[in-house]
Structure formats: structure tokens, C-alpha cells
mmCIF file of C-alpha atoms in Angstrom:
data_model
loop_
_atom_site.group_PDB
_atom_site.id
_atom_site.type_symbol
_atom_site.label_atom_id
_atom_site.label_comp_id
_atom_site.label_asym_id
_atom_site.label_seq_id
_atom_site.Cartn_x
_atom_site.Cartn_y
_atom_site.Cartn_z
ATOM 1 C CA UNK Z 1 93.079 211.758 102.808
ATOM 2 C CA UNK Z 2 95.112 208.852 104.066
ATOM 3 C CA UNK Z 3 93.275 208.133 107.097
ATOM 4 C CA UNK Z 4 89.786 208.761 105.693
ATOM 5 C CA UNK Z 5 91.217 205.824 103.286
ATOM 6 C CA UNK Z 6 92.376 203.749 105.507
ATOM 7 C CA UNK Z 7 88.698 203.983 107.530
ATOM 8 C CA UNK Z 8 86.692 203.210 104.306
ATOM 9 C CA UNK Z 9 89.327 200.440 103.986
ATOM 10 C CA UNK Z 10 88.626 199.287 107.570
ATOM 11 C CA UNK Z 11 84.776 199.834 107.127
ATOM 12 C CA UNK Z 12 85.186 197.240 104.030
ATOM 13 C CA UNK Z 13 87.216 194.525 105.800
ATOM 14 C CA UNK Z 14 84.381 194.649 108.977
ATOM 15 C CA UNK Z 15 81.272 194.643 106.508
ATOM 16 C CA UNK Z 16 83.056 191.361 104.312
ATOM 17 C CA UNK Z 17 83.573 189.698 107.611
ATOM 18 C CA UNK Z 18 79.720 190.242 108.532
ATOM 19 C CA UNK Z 19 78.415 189.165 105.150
ATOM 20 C CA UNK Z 20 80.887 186.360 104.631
ATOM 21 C CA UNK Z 21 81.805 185.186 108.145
ATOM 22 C CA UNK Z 22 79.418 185.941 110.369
ATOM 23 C CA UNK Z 23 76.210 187.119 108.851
ATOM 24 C CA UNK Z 24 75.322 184.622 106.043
ATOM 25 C CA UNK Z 25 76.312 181.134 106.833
ATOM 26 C CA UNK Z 26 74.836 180.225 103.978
ATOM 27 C CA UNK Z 27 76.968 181.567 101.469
ATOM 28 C CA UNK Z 28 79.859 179.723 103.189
ATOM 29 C CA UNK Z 29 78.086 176.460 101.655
ATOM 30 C CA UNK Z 30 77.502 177.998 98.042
ATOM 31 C CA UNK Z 31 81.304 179.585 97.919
ATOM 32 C CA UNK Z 32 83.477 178.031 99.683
ATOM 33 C CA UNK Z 33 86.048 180.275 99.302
ATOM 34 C CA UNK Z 34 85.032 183.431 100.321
ATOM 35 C CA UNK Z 35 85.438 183.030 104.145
ATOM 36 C CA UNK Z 36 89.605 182.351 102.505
ATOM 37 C CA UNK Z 37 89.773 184.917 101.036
ATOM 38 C CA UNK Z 38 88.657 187.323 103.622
ATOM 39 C CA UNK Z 39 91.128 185.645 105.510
ATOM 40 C CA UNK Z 40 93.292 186.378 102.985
ATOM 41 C CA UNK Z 41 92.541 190.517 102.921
ATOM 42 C CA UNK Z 42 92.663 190.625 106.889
ATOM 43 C CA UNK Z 43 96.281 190.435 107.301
ATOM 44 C CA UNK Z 44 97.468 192.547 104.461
ATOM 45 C CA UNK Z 45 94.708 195.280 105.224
ATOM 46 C CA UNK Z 46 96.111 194.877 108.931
ATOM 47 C CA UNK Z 47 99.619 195.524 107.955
ATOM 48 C CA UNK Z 48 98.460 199.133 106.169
ATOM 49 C CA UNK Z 49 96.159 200.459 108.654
ATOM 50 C CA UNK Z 50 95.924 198.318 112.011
ATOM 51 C CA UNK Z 51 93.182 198.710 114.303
ATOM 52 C CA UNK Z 52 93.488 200.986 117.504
ATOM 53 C CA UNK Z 53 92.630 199.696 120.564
ATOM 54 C CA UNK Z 54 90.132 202.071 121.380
ATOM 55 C CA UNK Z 55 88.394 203.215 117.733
ATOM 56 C CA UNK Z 56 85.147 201.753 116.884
ATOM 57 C CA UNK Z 57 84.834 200.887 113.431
ATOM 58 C CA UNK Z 58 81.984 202.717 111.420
ATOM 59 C CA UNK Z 59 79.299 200.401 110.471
ATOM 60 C CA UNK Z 60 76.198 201.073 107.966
ATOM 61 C CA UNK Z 61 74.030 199.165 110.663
ATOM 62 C CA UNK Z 62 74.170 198.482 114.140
ATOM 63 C CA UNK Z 63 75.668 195.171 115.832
ATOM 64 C CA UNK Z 64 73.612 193.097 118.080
ATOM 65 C CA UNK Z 65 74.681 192.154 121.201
ATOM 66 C CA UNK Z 66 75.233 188.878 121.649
ATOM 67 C CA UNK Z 67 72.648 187.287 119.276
ATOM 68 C CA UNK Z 68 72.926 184.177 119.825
ATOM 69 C CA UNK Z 69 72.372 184.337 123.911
ATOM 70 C CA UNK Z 70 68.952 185.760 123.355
ATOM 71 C CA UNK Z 71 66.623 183.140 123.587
ATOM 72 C CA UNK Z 72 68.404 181.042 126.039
ATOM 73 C CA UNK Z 73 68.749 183.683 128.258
ATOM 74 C CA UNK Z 74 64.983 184.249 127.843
ATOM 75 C CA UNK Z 75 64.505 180.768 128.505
ATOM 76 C CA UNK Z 76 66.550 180.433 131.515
ATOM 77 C CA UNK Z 77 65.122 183.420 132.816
ATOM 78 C CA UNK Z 78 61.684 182.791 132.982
ATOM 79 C CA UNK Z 79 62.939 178.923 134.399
ATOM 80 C CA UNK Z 80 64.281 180.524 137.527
ATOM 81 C CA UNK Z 81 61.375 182.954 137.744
ATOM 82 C CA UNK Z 82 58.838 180.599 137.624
ATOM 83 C CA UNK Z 83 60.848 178.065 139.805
ATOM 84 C CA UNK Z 84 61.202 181.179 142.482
ATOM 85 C CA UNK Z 85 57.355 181.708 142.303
ATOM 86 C CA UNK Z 86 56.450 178.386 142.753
ATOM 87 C CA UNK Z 87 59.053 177.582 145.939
ATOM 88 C CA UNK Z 88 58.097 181.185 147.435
ATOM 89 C CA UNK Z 89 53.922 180.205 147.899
ATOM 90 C CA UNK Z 90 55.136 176.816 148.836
ATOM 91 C CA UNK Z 91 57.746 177.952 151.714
ATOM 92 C CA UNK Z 92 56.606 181.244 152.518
ATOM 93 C CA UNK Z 93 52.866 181.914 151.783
ATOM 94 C CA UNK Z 94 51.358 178.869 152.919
ATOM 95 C CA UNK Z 95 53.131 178.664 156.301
ATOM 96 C CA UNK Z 96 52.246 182.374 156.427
ATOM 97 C CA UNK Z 97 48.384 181.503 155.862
ATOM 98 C CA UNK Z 98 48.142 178.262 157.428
ATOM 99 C CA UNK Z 99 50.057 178.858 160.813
ATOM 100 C CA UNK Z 100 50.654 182.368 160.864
ATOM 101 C CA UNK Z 101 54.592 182.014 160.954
ATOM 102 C CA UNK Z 102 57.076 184.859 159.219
ATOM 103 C CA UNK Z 103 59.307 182.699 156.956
ATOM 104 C CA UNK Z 104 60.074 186.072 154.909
ATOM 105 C CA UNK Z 105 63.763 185.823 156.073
ATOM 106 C CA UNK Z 106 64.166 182.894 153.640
ATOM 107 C CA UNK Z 107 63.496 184.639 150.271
ATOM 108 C CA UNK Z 108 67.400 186.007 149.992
ATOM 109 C CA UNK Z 109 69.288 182.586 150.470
ATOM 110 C CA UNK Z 110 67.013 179.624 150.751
ATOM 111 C CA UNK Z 111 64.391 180.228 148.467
ATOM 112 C CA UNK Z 112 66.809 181.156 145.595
ATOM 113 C CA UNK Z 113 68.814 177.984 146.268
ATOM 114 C CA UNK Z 114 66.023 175.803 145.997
ATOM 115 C CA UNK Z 115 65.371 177.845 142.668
ATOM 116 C CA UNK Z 116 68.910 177.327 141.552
ATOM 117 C CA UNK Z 117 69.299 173.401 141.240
ATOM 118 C CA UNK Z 118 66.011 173.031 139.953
ATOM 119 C CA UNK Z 119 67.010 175.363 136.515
ATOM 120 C CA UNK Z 120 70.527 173.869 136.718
ATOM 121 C CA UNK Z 121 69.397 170.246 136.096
ATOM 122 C CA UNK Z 122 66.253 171.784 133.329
ATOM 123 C CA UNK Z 123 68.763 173.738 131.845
ATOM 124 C CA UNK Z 124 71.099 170.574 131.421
ATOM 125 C CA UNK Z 125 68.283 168.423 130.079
ATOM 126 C CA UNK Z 126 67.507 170.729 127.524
ATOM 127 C CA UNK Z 127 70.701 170.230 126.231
ATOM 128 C CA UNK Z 128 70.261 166.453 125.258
ATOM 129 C CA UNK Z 129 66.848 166.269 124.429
ATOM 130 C CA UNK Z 130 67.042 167.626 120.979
ATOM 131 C CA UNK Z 131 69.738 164.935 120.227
ATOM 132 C CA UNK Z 132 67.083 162.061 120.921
ATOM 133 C CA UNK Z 133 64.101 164.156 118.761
ATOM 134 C CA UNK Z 134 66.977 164.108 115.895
ATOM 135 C CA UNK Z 135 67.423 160.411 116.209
ATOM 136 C CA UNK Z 136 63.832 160.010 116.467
ATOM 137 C CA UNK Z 137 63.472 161.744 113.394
ATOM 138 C CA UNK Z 138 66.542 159.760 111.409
ATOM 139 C CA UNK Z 139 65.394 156.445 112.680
ATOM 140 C CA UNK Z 140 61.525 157.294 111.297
ATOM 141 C CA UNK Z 141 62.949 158.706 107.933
ATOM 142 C CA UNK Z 142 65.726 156.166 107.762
ATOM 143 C CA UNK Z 143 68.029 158.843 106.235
ATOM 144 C CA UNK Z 144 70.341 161.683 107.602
ATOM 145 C CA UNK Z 145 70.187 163.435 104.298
ATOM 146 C CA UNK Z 146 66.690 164.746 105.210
ATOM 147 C CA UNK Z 147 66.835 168.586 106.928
ATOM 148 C CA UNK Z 148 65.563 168.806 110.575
ATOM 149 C CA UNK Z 149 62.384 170.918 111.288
ATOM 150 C CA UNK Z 150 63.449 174.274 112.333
ATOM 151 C CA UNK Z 151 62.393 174.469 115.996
ATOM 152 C CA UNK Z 152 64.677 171.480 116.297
ATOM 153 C CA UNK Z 153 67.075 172.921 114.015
ATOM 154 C CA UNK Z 154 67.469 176.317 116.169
ATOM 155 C CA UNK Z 155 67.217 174.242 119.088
ATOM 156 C CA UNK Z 156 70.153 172.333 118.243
ATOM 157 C CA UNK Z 157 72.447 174.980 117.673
ATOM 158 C CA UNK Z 158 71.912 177.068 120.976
ATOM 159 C CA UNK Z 159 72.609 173.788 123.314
ATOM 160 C CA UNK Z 160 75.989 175.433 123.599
ATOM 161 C CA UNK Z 161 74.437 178.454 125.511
ATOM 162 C CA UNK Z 162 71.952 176.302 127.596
ATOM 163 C CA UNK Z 163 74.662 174.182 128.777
ATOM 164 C CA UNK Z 164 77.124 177.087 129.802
ATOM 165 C CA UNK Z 165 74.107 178.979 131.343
ATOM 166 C CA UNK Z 166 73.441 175.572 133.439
ATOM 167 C CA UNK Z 167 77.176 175.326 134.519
ATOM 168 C CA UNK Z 168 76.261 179.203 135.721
ATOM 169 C CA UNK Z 169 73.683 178.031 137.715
ATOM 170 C CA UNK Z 170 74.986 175.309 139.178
ATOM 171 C CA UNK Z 171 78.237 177.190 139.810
ATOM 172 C CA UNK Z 172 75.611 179.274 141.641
ATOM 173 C CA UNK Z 173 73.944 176.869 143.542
ATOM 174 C CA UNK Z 174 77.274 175.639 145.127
ATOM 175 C CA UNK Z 175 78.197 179.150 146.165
ATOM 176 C CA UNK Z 176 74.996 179.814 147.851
ATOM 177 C CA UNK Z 177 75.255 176.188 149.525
ATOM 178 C CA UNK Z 178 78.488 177.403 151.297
ATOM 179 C CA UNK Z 179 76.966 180.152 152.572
ATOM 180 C CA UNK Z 180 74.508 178.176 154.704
ATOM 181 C CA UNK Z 181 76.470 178.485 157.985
ATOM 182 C CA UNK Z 182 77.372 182.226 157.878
ATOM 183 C CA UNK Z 183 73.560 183.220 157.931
ATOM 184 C CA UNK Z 184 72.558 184.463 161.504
ATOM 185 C CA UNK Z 185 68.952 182.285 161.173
ATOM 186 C CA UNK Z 186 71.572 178.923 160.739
ATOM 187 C CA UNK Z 187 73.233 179.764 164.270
ATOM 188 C CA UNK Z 188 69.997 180.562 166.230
ATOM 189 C CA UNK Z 189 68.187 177.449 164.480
ATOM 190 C CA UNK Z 190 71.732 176.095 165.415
ATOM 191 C CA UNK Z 191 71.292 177.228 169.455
ATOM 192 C CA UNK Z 192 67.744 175.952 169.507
ATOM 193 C CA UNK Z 193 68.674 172.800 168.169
ATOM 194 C CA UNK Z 194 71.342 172.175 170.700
ATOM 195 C CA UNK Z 195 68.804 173.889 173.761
ATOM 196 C CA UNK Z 196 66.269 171.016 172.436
ATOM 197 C CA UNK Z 197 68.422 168.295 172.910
ATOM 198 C CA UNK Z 198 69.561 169.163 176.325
ATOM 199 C CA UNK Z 199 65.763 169.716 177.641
ATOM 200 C CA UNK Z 200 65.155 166.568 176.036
ATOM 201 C CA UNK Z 201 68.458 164.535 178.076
ATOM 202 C CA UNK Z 202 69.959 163.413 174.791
ATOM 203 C CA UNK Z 203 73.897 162.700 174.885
ATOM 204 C CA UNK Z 204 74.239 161.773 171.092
ATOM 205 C CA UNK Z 205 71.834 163.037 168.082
ATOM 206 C CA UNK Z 206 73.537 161.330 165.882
ATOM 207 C CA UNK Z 207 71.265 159.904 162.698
ATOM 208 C CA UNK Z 208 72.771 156.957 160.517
ATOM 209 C CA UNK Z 209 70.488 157.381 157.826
ATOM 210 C CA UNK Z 210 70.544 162.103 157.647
ATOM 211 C CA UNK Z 211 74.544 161.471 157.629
ATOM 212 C CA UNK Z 212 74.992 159.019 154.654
ATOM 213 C CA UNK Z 213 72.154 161.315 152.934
ATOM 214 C CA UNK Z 214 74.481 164.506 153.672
ATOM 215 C CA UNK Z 215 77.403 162.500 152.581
ATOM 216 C CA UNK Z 216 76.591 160.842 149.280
ATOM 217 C CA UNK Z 217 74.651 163.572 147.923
ATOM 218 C CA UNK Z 218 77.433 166.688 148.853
ATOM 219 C CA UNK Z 219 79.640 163.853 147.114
ATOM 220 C CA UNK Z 220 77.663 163.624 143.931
ATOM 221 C CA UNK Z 221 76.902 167.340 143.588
ATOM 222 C CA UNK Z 222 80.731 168.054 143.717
ATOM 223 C CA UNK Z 223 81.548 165.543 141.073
ATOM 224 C CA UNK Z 224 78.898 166.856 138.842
ATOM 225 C CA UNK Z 225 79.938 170.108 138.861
ATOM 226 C CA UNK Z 226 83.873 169.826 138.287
ATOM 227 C CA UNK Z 227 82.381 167.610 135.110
ATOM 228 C CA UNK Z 228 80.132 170.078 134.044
ATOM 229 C CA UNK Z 229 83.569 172.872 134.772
ATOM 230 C CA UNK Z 230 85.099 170.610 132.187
ATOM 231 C CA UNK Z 231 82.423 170.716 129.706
ATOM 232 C CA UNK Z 232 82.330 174.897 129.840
ATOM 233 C CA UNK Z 233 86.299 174.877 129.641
ATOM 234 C CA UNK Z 234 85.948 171.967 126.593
ATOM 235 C CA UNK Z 235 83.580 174.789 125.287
ATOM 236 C CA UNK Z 236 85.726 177.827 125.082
ATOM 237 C CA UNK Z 237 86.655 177.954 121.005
ATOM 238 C CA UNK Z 238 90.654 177.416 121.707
ATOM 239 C CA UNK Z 239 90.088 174.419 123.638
ATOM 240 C CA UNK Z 240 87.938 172.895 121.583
ATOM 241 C CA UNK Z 241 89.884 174.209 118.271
ATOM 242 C CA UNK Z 242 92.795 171.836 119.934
ATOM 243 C CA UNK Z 243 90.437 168.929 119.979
ATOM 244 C CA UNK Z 244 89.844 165.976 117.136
ATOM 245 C CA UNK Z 245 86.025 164.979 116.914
ATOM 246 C CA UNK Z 246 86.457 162.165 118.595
ATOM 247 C CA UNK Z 247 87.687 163.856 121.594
ATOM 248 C CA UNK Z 248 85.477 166.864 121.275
ATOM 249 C CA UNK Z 249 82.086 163.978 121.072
ATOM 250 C CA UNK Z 250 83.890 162.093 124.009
ATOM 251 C CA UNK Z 251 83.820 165.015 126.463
ATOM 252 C CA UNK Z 252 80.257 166.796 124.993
ATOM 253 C CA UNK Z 253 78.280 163.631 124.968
ATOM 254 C CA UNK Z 254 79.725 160.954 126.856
ATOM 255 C CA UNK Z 255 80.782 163.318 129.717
ATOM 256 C CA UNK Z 256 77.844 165.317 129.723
ATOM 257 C CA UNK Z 257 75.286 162.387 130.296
ATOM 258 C CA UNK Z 258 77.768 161.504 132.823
ATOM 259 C CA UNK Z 259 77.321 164.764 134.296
ATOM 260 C CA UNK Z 260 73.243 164.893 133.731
ATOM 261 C CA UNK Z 261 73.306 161.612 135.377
ATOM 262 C CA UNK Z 262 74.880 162.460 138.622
ATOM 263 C CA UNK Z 263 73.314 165.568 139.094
ATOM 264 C CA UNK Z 264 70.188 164.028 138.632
ATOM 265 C CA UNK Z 265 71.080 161.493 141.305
ATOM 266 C CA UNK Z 266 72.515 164.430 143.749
ATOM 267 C CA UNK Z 267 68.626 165.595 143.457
ATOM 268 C CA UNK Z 268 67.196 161.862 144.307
ATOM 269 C CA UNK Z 269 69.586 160.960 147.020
ATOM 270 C CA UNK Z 270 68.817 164.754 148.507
ATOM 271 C CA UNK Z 271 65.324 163.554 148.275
ATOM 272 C CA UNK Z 272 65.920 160.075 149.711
ATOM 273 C CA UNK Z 273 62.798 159.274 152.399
ATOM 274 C CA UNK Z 274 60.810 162.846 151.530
ATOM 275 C CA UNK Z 275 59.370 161.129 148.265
ATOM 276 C CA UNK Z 276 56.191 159.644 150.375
ATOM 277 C CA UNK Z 277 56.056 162.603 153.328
ATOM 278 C CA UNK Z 278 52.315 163.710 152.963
ATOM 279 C CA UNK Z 279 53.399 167.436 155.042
ATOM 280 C CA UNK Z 280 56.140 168.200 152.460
ATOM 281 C CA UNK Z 281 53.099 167.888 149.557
ATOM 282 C CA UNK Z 282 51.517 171.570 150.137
ATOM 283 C CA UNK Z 283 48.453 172.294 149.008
ATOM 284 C CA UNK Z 284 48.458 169.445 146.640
ATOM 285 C CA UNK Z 285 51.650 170.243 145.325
ATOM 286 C CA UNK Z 286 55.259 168.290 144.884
ATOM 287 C CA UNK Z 287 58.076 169.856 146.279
ATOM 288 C CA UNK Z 288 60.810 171.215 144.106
ATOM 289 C CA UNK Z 289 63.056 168.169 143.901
ATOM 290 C CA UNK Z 290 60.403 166.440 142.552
ATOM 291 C CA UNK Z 291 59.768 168.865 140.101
ATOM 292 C CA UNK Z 292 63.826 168.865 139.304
ATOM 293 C CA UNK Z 293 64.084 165.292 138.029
ATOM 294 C CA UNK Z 294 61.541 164.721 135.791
ATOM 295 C CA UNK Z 295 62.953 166.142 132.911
ATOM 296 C CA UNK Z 296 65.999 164.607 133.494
ATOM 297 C CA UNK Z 297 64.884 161.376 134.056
ATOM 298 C CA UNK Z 298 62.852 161.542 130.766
ATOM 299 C CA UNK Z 299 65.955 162.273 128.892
ATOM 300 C CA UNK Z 300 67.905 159.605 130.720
ATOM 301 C CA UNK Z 301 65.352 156.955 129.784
ATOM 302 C CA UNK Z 302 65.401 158.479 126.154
ATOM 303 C CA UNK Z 303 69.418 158.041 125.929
ATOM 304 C CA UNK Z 304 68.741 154.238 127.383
ATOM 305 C CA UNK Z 305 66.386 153.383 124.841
ATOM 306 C CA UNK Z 306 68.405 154.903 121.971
ATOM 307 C CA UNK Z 307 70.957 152.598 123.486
ATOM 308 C CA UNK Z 308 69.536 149.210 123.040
ATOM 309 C CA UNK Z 309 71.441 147.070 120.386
ATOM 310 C CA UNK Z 310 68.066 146.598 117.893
ATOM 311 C CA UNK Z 311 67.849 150.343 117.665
ATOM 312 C CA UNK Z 312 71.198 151.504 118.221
ATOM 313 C CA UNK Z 313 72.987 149.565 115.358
ATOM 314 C CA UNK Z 314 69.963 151.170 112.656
ATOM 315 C CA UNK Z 315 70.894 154.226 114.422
ATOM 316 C CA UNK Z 316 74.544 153.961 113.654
ATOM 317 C CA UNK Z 317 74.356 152.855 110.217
ATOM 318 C CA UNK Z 318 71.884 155.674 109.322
ATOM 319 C CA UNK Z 319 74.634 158.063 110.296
ATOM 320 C CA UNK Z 320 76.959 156.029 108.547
ATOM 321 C CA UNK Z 321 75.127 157.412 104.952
ATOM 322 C CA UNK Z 322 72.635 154.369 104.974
ATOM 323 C CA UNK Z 323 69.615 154.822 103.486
ATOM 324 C CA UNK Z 324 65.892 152.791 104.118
ATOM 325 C CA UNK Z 325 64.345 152.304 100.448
ATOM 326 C CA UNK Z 326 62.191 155.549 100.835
ATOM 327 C CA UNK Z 327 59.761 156.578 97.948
ATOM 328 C CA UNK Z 328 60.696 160.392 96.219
ATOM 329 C CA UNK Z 329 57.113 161.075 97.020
ATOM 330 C CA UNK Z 330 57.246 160.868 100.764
ATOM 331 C CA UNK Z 331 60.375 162.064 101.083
ATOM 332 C CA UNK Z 332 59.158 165.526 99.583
ATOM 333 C CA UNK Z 333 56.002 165.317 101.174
ATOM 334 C CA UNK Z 334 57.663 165.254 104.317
ATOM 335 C CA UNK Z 335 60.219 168.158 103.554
ATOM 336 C CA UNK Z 336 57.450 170.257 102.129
ATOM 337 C CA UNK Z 337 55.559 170.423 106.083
ATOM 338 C CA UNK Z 338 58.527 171.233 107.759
#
């Protein structure tokens, strides 16, 4: 009788937890003390009847897993997929129809770290563009106090995800850029390179301009990702816990546009002379970098504009609590199409 009470009692705690603290945000706002006292219940109810490691706690429905990683899994997903797709009838099925060459080798290394980068830097763009459709949106209603659409809403509160999912790629990227040299096609490419230049009588094929590209872009791409390692650690709930606002805005924002703007400019210094090659433009199609930065650059140019002093100080006091003289009318018209 004891245990089966201390399992209802266990079955009671879980269930308040889900309806107060995890399932129903909302009644967080209308009662602000019932995520307390939960708190409150957990430790005593702990004290009679602890958890085992290993038992499973009845439930009257079913946990999902990980609910929040749905759709930006989804959406990363079908990035890299598409991204794959596109780089595989650029690299392997036109040279394949065109010049009847076998570039089929390339699919396991190459063609998914040309994928890679190009979802890394999406991934990371999606993070800050819903910041500059909410200022949009505040400097046109000139009022905070006014709810967000949904879409923007919901995309606003999974930028967490898409930015640890673009660390994941990138993370990615870099591992499959080290591998370069261990393939078996690098060294024969490697002993054909070094046959050419000894048919041809060269003593030195040395290139100014392919070494400072190697150079500054490795050099970019490695300082990008230890900021974007930061960002995921500044992420992880007890770091972040430790952190004041200020701090925790510093290294989210401030950092991560940092971060977004080198990688961005690890893509266009990779790039560097290819921008205006007619060969690399197959079938009437940019190549990948190309493809990368947009995005990016859209959302750069967005964070600049937000930036200059005529709309950034309307921006500021707007978030401040400052109010443009609004009529009640259009303020409910508005809130009644969203």
C-alpha cells in the first residue's frame, strides 16, 4: 500500500510539473505562483519517496520527444538536402553529361562539405532575421506593447535550436575540412600535380594571390567557429543561469553578428576571383558560395540599417515603453489580423 502511494504521489508531482511548468506557459502569467509552489512540493515529496534511477514514472499521456527541436530539425534537414541536390548535378552530373568524366568519388567528402557551410551560414542567418522583422514591426506600430504575429512569434522562440544546429554544422564542416589530405583521390591529384610541374620545367609553383586566399579565409573560418563554440556553451541553461542580461545580450547578439559576420566573410574571401569565372556558372547556375551569402548579407545590411542614429534612437526609446500617439481603432484593427 505504501509504494502504490508513493507512485500515485510521484504520478501527481510529474503531471503538476507538466501542467504548471512545462505544459502551459500561460498559466505561469495568470498565477504566478504556481510554478513556487510546485517548487515547493518537489523537495518534500522527494524526501518521502525519491525517484530511482531507473523507474519511469507512470504518465496518463505520452511525452514527446524533444518538442521543441521539431521544426528546426525539419528545417535544417531539408537545407542540407536541398543544398546536397543542388551541388551533386552541379559537380557530378553535369561533368558526367558534358565530358563523360566519373566524379562519383566526390559524393562522400566533397560534395557534403560544400553542403555543410552553405546550411551553417543559412542556419545562422535565420537566427537574426526575426530580430529585424520585430523591429520592423515596433518601429511601424511605434509600441512594444503590441503582440507579434505568430509565425514571427514561434520563430522567435526556436532561434535557440537554429543556432545550436548551425554550430553542429559548422562543427561539421571543420571536421570534414581536416580530412582533406587523408583521402587517397587528394594524394594521386597530389602526384599528378607534382608530375605536371616537372613535365612542365617549373622549379617554384608558388601563387601569391591562392596563398593569402588559403590563409585569410582558414583564419576567418577558425575564429568564427570558436565564437560560435562560445555562443552554444553561453547557451547551455547553467551558463546562462550565471549570466546578468546584459552579459547574456552581449554574447547572443553582439557576439553572434560578430560571428555571422566573419563567417560570412570566410565564404567571400573563399570565393575571392571565382565571382566573375563564366566555367564555374554551370548550366546557368551560381555556385554554392554564392548561394551561401546571400542570406547573410541581407541580414547584415538589415542589422546596418537598424543601426543608423535616425532609426536606431526611435528604436531604443520604443523599447524603452515609448509610445507613438496611436488611435484605439488601429491598434485593434491591427491585432485583430494577426
Amino acid at each position: 500500500m505504501t509504494q502504490n502511494h508513493q507512485t500515485q504521489n510521484q504520478d501527481g508531482i510529474w503531471t503538476v510539473m507538466l501542467k504548471d511548468g512545462y505544459g502551459n506557459c500561460n498559466n505561469l502569467n495568470s498565477d504566478p505562483n504556481a510554478f513556487h509552489l510546485s517548487d515547493s512540493l518537489i523537495p518534500q515529496q522527494r524526501q518521502r519517496s525519491p525517484f530511482d534511477e531507473f523507474e519511469c514514472p507512470h504518465f496518463s499521456r505520452k511525452l514527446e520527444l524533444f518538442p521543441k527541436w521539431h521544426l528546426p530539425l525539419r528545417i535544417a534537414l531539408i537545407l542540407n538536402i536541398l543544398t546536397f541536390i543542388y551541388t551533386f548535378i552541379r559537380d557530378v552530373i553535369y561533368p558526367f553529361l558534358a565530358a563523360n568524366k566519373n566524379e562519383f568519388y566526390r559524393i562522400p567528402v566533397l560534395l557534403m562539405n560544400k553542403a555543410l557551410p552553405v546550411c551553417a551560414l543559412t542556419l545562422l542567418a535565420l537566427v537574426y532575421l526575426p530580430g529585424i522583422f520585430a523591429a520592423s514591426f515596433q518601429l511601424h506600430r511605434g509600441t512594444k506593447y503590441m503582440n507579434f504575429p505568430k509565425w514571427l512569434n514561434r520563430w522567435m522562440l526556436m532561434r535557440k535550436q537554429l543556432g545550436l544546429l548551425s554550430f553542429f554544422t559548422a562543427a561539421l564542416h571543420a571536421l570534414y575540412s581536416l580530412c582533406y589530405p587523408m583521402r587517397r583521390s587528394y594524394r594521386y591529384k597530389l602526384l599528378n600535380w607534382a608530375y605536371q610541374q616537372v613535365k612542365q620545367n617549373k622549379d617554384n609553383a608558388w601563387i601569391e594571390d591562392d596563398v593569402w586566399r588559403m590563409e585569410i579565409y582558414v583564419s576567418l573560418g577558425i575564429v568564427g567557429l570558436a565564437i560560435l563554440a562560445l555562443l552554444a556553451v553561453a547557451s547551455v541553461p547553467s551558463v546562462s543561469h550565471s549570466l546578468n542580461w546584459t552579459e547574456f545580450q552581449f554574447i547572443q547578439s553582439k557576439m553572434g553578428l560578430t560571428a555571422l559576420l566573419l563567417c560570412t566573410a570566410h565564404a567571400l574571401v573563399y570565393a575571392w576571383n571565382k565571382w566573375a569565372e563564366p566555367k564555374l556558372f554551370v548550366w546557368y547556375t551560381p555556385p554554392s558560395f554564392v548561394l551561401a551569402v546571400l542570406l547573410p548579407a541581407f541580414v547584415l545590411l538589415g542589422k546596418v540599417v537598424l543601426l543608423l542614429p535616425c532609426i536606431s534612437r526611435k528604436l531604443q526609446r520604443i523599447r524603452r515603453g515609448w509610445e507613438e500617439k496611436v488611435t484605439l481603432e488601429t491598434m485593434n484593427s491591427e491585432a485583430a489580423n494577426l
